[in-house]
XYZ file of C-alpha atoms in Angstrom:
396
model
C -14.175 20.226 2.369
C -15.284 16.591 1.163
C -12.553 16.010 -0.369
C -10.206 16.943 2.063
C -11.993 14.722 4.547
C -11.084 12.330 2.274
C -7.699 12.337 2.036
C -7.589 12.719 6.164
C -9.296 9.433 6.229
C -7.362 7.961 3.494
C -4.096 8.588 4.910
C -4.798 7.446 8.044
C -5.982 4.250 6.464
C -2.815 3.950 4.578
C -0.351 4.458 6.799
C -2.350 2.178 9.589
C -2.301 -0.472 6.501
C 1.490 0.409 6.358
C 2.200 0.223 10.185
C 0.173 -3.252 10.237
C 2.466 -4.742 7.372
C 5.955 -3.567 9.279
C 4.744 -4.993 12.281
C 3.265 -8.213 10.664
C 6.830 -8.733 8.898
C 8.687 -8.249 12.298
C 6.673 -10.956 13.261
C 7.029 -13.180 10.789
C 3.181 -13.578 9.941
C 3.208 -13.160 6.016
C -0.620 -13.227 5.243
C -1.112 -10.030 7.629
C 1.716 -8.662 5.591
C 1.102 -9.302 2.886
C -2.848 -7.832 3.886
C -1.739 -4.672 4.736
C 0.754 -4.123 2.019
C -2.247 -4.800 -0.449
C -4.303 -1.827 1.823
C -1.593 0.284 1.952
C -0.854 0.257 -2.080
C -4.935 0.709 -2.406
C -4.585 3.421 -0.186
C -2.050 5.787 -1.909
C -3.577 4.739 -5.495
C -6.808 6.121 -4.040
C -5.079 9.362 -2.879
C -3.858 9.868 -5.943
C -6.977 9.655 -8.139
C -8.447 11.876 -5.653
C -5.952 14.315 -6.269
C -5.913 14.007 -10.235
C -10.391 14.059 -10.346
C -9.476 17.056 -8.071
C -6.823 18.435 -10.801
C -9.209 17.135 -13.517
C -11.937 19.345 -12.528
C -9.776 22.567 -12.154
C -8.800 22.040 -15.462
C -12.412 21.832 -17.006
C -12.771 25.369 -15.116
C -9.919 26.589 -16.833
C -10.732 25.311 -20.013
C -14.451 26.893 -19.679
C -13.375 30.227 -18.217
C -10.642 30.386 -21.934
C -13.216 29.355 -23.992
C -15.730 31.765 -23.041
C -13.435 34.108 -24.001
C -14.355 33.854 -27.917
C -10.311 34.069 -28.984
C -10.660 32.967 -32.913
C -8.008 32.831 -35.055
C -7.199 31.804 -38.442
C -4.810 27.857 -38.566
C -3.684 26.081 -41.023
C -3.131 21.624 -40.780
C 0.278 21.026 -41.327
C 0.149 16.896 -40.579
C -2.401 14.623 -39.387
C -1.651 11.293 -37.674
C -3.915 8.850 -36.461
C -3.742 7.599 -32.661
C -6.213 5.204 -32.104
C -9.743 3.727 -33.682
C -12.813 3.264 -32.530
C -15.561 0.217 -33.115
C -17.930 2.655 -35.653
C -14.925 3.001 -37.988
C -14.253 6.671 -36.664
C -10.835 7.510 -35.190
C -9.118 10.087 -32.973
C -6.154 12.188 -34.742
C -3.310 14.053 -33.672
C -3.454 17.264 -35.429
C -0.412 19.902 -36.192
C -1.082 23.449 -37.178
C -0.267 26.799 -37.555
C -2.160 29.626 -35.843
C -2.284 32.912 -36.879
C -3.485 35.366 -33.898
C -4.338 38.775 -34.968
C -1.928 40.109 -32.448
C 0.714 37.677 -32.056
C 3.419 35.655 -34.245
C 2.193 32.394 -35.640
C 3.040 29.679 -33.733
C 2.531 25.670 -34.165
C 0.298 23.259 -31.166
C -1.337 20.295 -31.692
C -4.619 19.002 -31.317
C -6.636 15.867 -31.236
C -9.578 15.666 -33.180
C -12.506 12.845 -33.763
C -12.338 11.763 -37.589
C -14.459 9.896 -39.978
C -11.969 8.351 -42.363
C -14.518 8.017 -45.132
C -16.623 11.519 -45.270
C -13.696 13.584 -43.404
C -10.587 12.336 -45.515
C -10.799 14.528 -47.998
C -11.404 17.803 -46.255
C -9.257 17.404 -43.107
C -5.615 17.285 -45.029
C -2.663 19.674 -44.861
C -2.810 22.885 -45.970
C -6.559 22.967 -44.716
C -7.866 26.247 -43.172
C -9.644 26.522 -40.058
C -10.715 28.689 -37.507
C -8.591 28.016 -34.341
C -10.272 28.875 -30.688
C -7.908 29.227 -27.872
C -8.697 26.596 -25.112
C -5.620 26.423 -23.272
C -3.074 29.392 -22.230
C -0.515 26.576 -21.058
C -0.208 24.703 -24.370
C -1.809 26.871 -27.055
C -4.028 24.918 -27.453
C -6.557 25.361 -30.137
C -10.276 23.439 -30.998
C -11.988 23.649 -34.191
C -14.660 26.558 -34.483
C -15.494 26.282 -38.385
C -13.693 26.358 -42.043
C -12.058 28.728 -44.086
C -10.699 29.138 -47.425
C -7.222 28.524 -47.345
C -6.520 31.344 -49.848
C -8.019 33.582 -46.937
C -4.626 32.923 -45.059
C -1.628 34.899 -46.747
C 1.555 32.875 -46.619
C 4.065 34.297 -43.662
C 7.092 35.754 -43.704
C 8.191 35.224 -40.855
C 9.134 31.100 -38.385
C 6.177 29.819 -36.393
C 7.483 29.804 -32.747
C 6.511 27.905 -29.756
C 4.078 28.839 -27.891
C 6.122 28.943 -24.819
C 8.283 31.976 -26.461
C 5.376 33.741 -27.853
C 3.387 33.895 -24.358
C 6.443 34.750 -22.495
C 7.404 38.007 -24.846
C 3.874 38.501 -25.371
C 1.550 37.676 -23.211
C 3.312 37.748 -20.093
C 6.187 40.088 -21.019
C 6.042 43.435 -23.156
C 7.360 43.045 -26.463
C 6.515 45.232 -29.239
C 2.980 44.990 -30.889
C 2.533 42.256 -33.437
C 0.437 42.647 -36.059
C -1.253 39.398 -37.659
C -2.821 38.753 -40.957
C -6.544 39.775 -41.586
C -8.568 37.096 -42.693
C -12.409 37.500 -43.846
C -14.767 35.336 -41.904
C -12.506 35.941 -38.655
C -13.110 38.315 -35.724
C -9.713 40.282 -34.946
C -10.170 40.366 -31.271
C -7.119 40.924 -29.207
C -5.200 37.420 -27.658
C -2.358 39.534 -26.238
C -5.152 40.585 -24.009
C -6.299 36.832 -23.177
C -7.322 36.827 -19.098
C -5.193 33.551 -18.193
C -7.154 31.794 -15.285
C -4.689 31.470 -11.683
C -2.982 27.835 -12.183
C -5.185 25.137 -10.313
C -3.381 25.383 -6.817
C -4.476 22.161 -3.885
C -6.461 23.208 -1.415
C -4.736 24.816 1.079
C -5.429 22.316 4.182
C -4.546 18.920 1.470
C -1.026 18.521 2.655
C -1.457 19.753 7.134
C -4.905 17.007 6.469
C -2.243 14.050 4.859
C 0.665 14.834 7.764
C -2.379 14.492 10.283
C -3.631 11.460 9.131
C -0.463 9.813 8.549
C 0.540 10.269 12.008
C -3.467 8.852 12.956
C -3.029 5.690 11.127
C 0.598 4.836 12.716
C -0.709 5.982 16.438
C -3.682 3.889 15.961
C -1.982 0.626 14.651
C 0.858 1.046 17.259
C -1.877 1.244 19.781
C -3.737 -1.616 18.580
C 0.247 -3.611 18.203
C 1.396 -2.183 21.239
C 2.369 -5.694 22.928
C 3.663 -7.436 19.504
C 5.710 -4.451 19.262
C 7.386 -3.985 22.420
C 7.468 -8.172 22.144
C 9.777 -7.428 18.722
C 12.092 -4.719 20.234
C 12.655 -7.488 23.112
C 13.006 -10.251 21.104
C 16.170 -8.308 19.156
C 17.406 -6.877 22.101
C 17.802 -10.458 23.771
C 19.146 -11.570 19.775
C 16.087 -14.286 19.206
C 15.227 -13.226 15.809
C 12.963 -16.059 15.203
C 9.242 -15.750 14.891
C 9.052 -19.379 15.894
C 6.590 -19.931 19.164
C 8.730 -22.844 20.779
C 12.460 -20.812 19.770
C 11.577 -17.785 21.006
C 11.177 -16.898 24.860
C 9.515 -13.643 24.304
C 6.647 -15.472 21.661
C 6.034 -18.558 23.617
C 5.465 -16.809 27.432
C 2.747 -14.224 25.647
C 0.820 -17.123 23.972
C 1.052 -18.894 27.469
C -0.111 -15.843 29.285
C -2.540 -15.548 26.819
C -4.046 -18.803 27.698
C -4.312 -17.997 31.428
C -5.943 -15.165 30.420
C -8.581 -16.914 28.667
C -8.954 -19.507 31.332
C -8.793 -17.829 34.140
C -6.456 -20.005 35.716
C -3.098 -19.290 37.411
C -1.449 -22.876 37.247
C -0.855 -25.137 34.353
C -0.092 -29.049 34.474
C 2.203 -28.597 31.048
C 2.731 -26.442 28.394
C 3.543 -27.373 24.706
C 5.007 -25.418 21.792
C 4.863 -25.577 18.558
C 5.575 -24.075 15.201
C 3.059 -20.938 15.628
C 0.756 -22.560 18.137
C 0.513 -23.746 21.654
C -1.432 -25.709 23.911
C -1.563 -26.119 27.867
C -3.599 -28.245 30.488
C -4.751 -26.025 33.152
C -6.259 -27.172 35.987
C -10.235 -27.896 36.130
C -12.747 -27.821 38.609
C -14.061 -31.557 37.198
C -12.058 -34.252 40.092
C -8.941 -35.527 38.053
C -9.608 -33.870 35.044
C -7.593 -30.844 32.908
C -8.414 -28.292 30.975
C -7.253 -28.462 27.546
C -6.889 -24.856 25.656
C -5.467 -24.100 22.341
C -3.957 -20.942 20.801
C -2.229 -19.495 17.727
C -1.005 -16.929 15.993
C -2.129 -17.815 12.625
C -5.414 -16.873 12.881
C -5.247 -13.601 14.759
C -5.982 -10.796 13.375
C -3.446 -8.231 14.559
C 0.143 -9.514 14.140
C 1.782 -10.474 17.568
C -1.486 -11.543 19.059
C -2.972 -15.062 19.348
C -6.736 -16.069 18.936
C -7.886 -19.656 19.967
C -7.063 -22.607 18.036
C -9.200 -24.929 19.181
C -11.986 -25.054 21.380
C -11.430 -25.859 25.155
C -12.024 -29.846 25.640
C -11.784 -31.775 28.996
C -9.229 -34.857 29.159
C -7.195 -37.152 31.215
C -3.919 -35.895 32.555
C -2.414 -37.896 29.668
C 1.453 -37.107 30.004
C 1.390 -35.965 33.315
C 3.892 -37.094 35.591
C 1.979 -36.446 38.803
C 0.446 -33.814 38.533
C 2.317 -31.179 40.093
C 1.168 -27.453 38.911
C 3.795 -24.448 38.156
C 3.225 -20.601 37.481
C 3.995 -18.688 34.317
C 7.092 -17.233 36.586
C 8.532 -20.593 37.335
C 9.554 -21.251 33.854
C 13.195 -19.949 32.864
C 11.756 -18.510 29.384
C 15.461 -17.219 28.205
C 16.489 -20.651 28.564
C 14.107 -21.875 25.492
C 16.471 -20.823 22.162
C 19.218 -22.519 23.982
C 17.753 -26.155 24.531
C 16.012 -26.113 20.852
C 19.401 -25.343 19.267
C 21.307 -28.202 21.191
C 18.047 -30.560 20.741
C 17.819 -29.907 17.225
C 22.491 -30.529 16.737
C 21.754 -33.835 18.969
C 19.040 -35.403 16.649
C 20.870 -34.288 13.593
C 24.023 -35.299 14.974
C 22.260 -39.059 16.280
C 19.363 -39.274 13.712
C 19.029 -40.090 9.815
C 15.999 -37.800 8.190
C 14.919 -34.485 8.476
C 12.406 -32.957 10.860
C 8.820 -33.390 10.208
C 8.279 -30.954 13.053
C 9.671 -29.939 16.384
C 8.094 -29.238 19.489
C 9.234 -28.239 23.194
C 7.187 -29.471 26.471
C 7.105 -27.949 29.522
C 6.004 -29.938 32.822
C 6.633 -31.134 36.311
C 8.323 -34.542 35.762
C 9.985 -36.274 38.747
C 9.728 -33.060 41.165
C 11.669 -30.886 38.805
C 10.322 -28.448 36.443
C 11.924 -29.463 32.958
C 11.893 -28.629 29.174
C 11.454 -31.651 26.688
C 12.499 -30.974 23.415
C 10.765 -33.430 21.223
C 11.830 -34.036 17.091
C 9.923 -35.845 14.847
C 12.043 -37.071 11.695
C 11.123 -38.297 8.240
C 12.654 -41.354 9.278
C 10.039 -41.911 11.367
C 12.003 -41.517 14.124
C 11.516 -39.685 17.147
C 14.198 -37.697 19.246
C 13.252 -36.579 22.770
C 15.491 -34.665 25.101
C 14.783 -33.760 28.590
C 16.408 -30.369 30.303
C 16.607 -28.429 33.025
C 15.482 -25.036 33.872
C 18.852 -23.563 33.327
C 19.228 -25.403 29.912
C 21.716 -28.606 31.216
C 20.499 -32.057 29.637
C 19.048 -34.328 31.755
C 19.602 -38.230 31.536
C 22.867 -37.653 29.534
């Protein structure tokens, strides 16, 4: 039951990590996306490893059940092939042998044996006879259970069959009785009546737990990232595929709301939109001072959310024209993509050089709430353009 509980937890974490990564990709935040992807792969690997471990345990039980039946038959080595070696000089060999069960046709099988190439080289060779004990009813696999005199095994007048055919016709089927050779030193115990353990079956709750865990993982991350998912859907509906703060009306407004929530204020003096963060001046209790609040998406644990960029500071009015405040609903956020596209085009046309950075400032100047597009160029020039809330250029 512990294994089923682990499957539930791992499937939940894996799908949560995948959902986290997909949301981060939609928000253009690649570090969280990478973290989520790694978490998903690790979770899937853990589930596969857990299943393999459970299967290994079941195989060992089956191996023991078959071995306890002590089904032994004479066998002859056909070939040896070294498959690897170890530090002590010993190595693992793949041995092909023909097995002569007492009541089944002879068949050919393979098994691995650890041998010393010095002491065992003269013993384990083509034609060596040995007692083979059945340990696997699926493959006809055997283990070495003692030596035999090769002369005691008569030449078979029938070509060895594949184990699959032998099992199908004689163990699972009703083929006519077969009498194998009698060999001294080998107890004749019927192989045809071997008790075949049932095939290992997965726990009946494994698949339902995988499904329940997957649904739970998706639900958890959807609840945690609900605002981000909603914003992403809204951006797609608006045709705003950019995840940059200053050219996405949805992300910019979400960041501005985050600052209001943190500061407890309801009004702004100015908002500064950057690539992946923003800052804002809000009202302060101190006379002729403003609070400078800054928030960023880079350090946020959940995709699409904001975290404090720096501590709040008290500052002077600075660039503010007349100290007029405005609310978040006073801003025509949907105009942002339009004024950024126009501002970038004008700056590229009128100035030489590439952009070092771009920013949009929102404030009241000359009694009017305005956007100001600011482009900093590699030519050390600055390109500043002002726009009204409906996106019309001011002063041009």
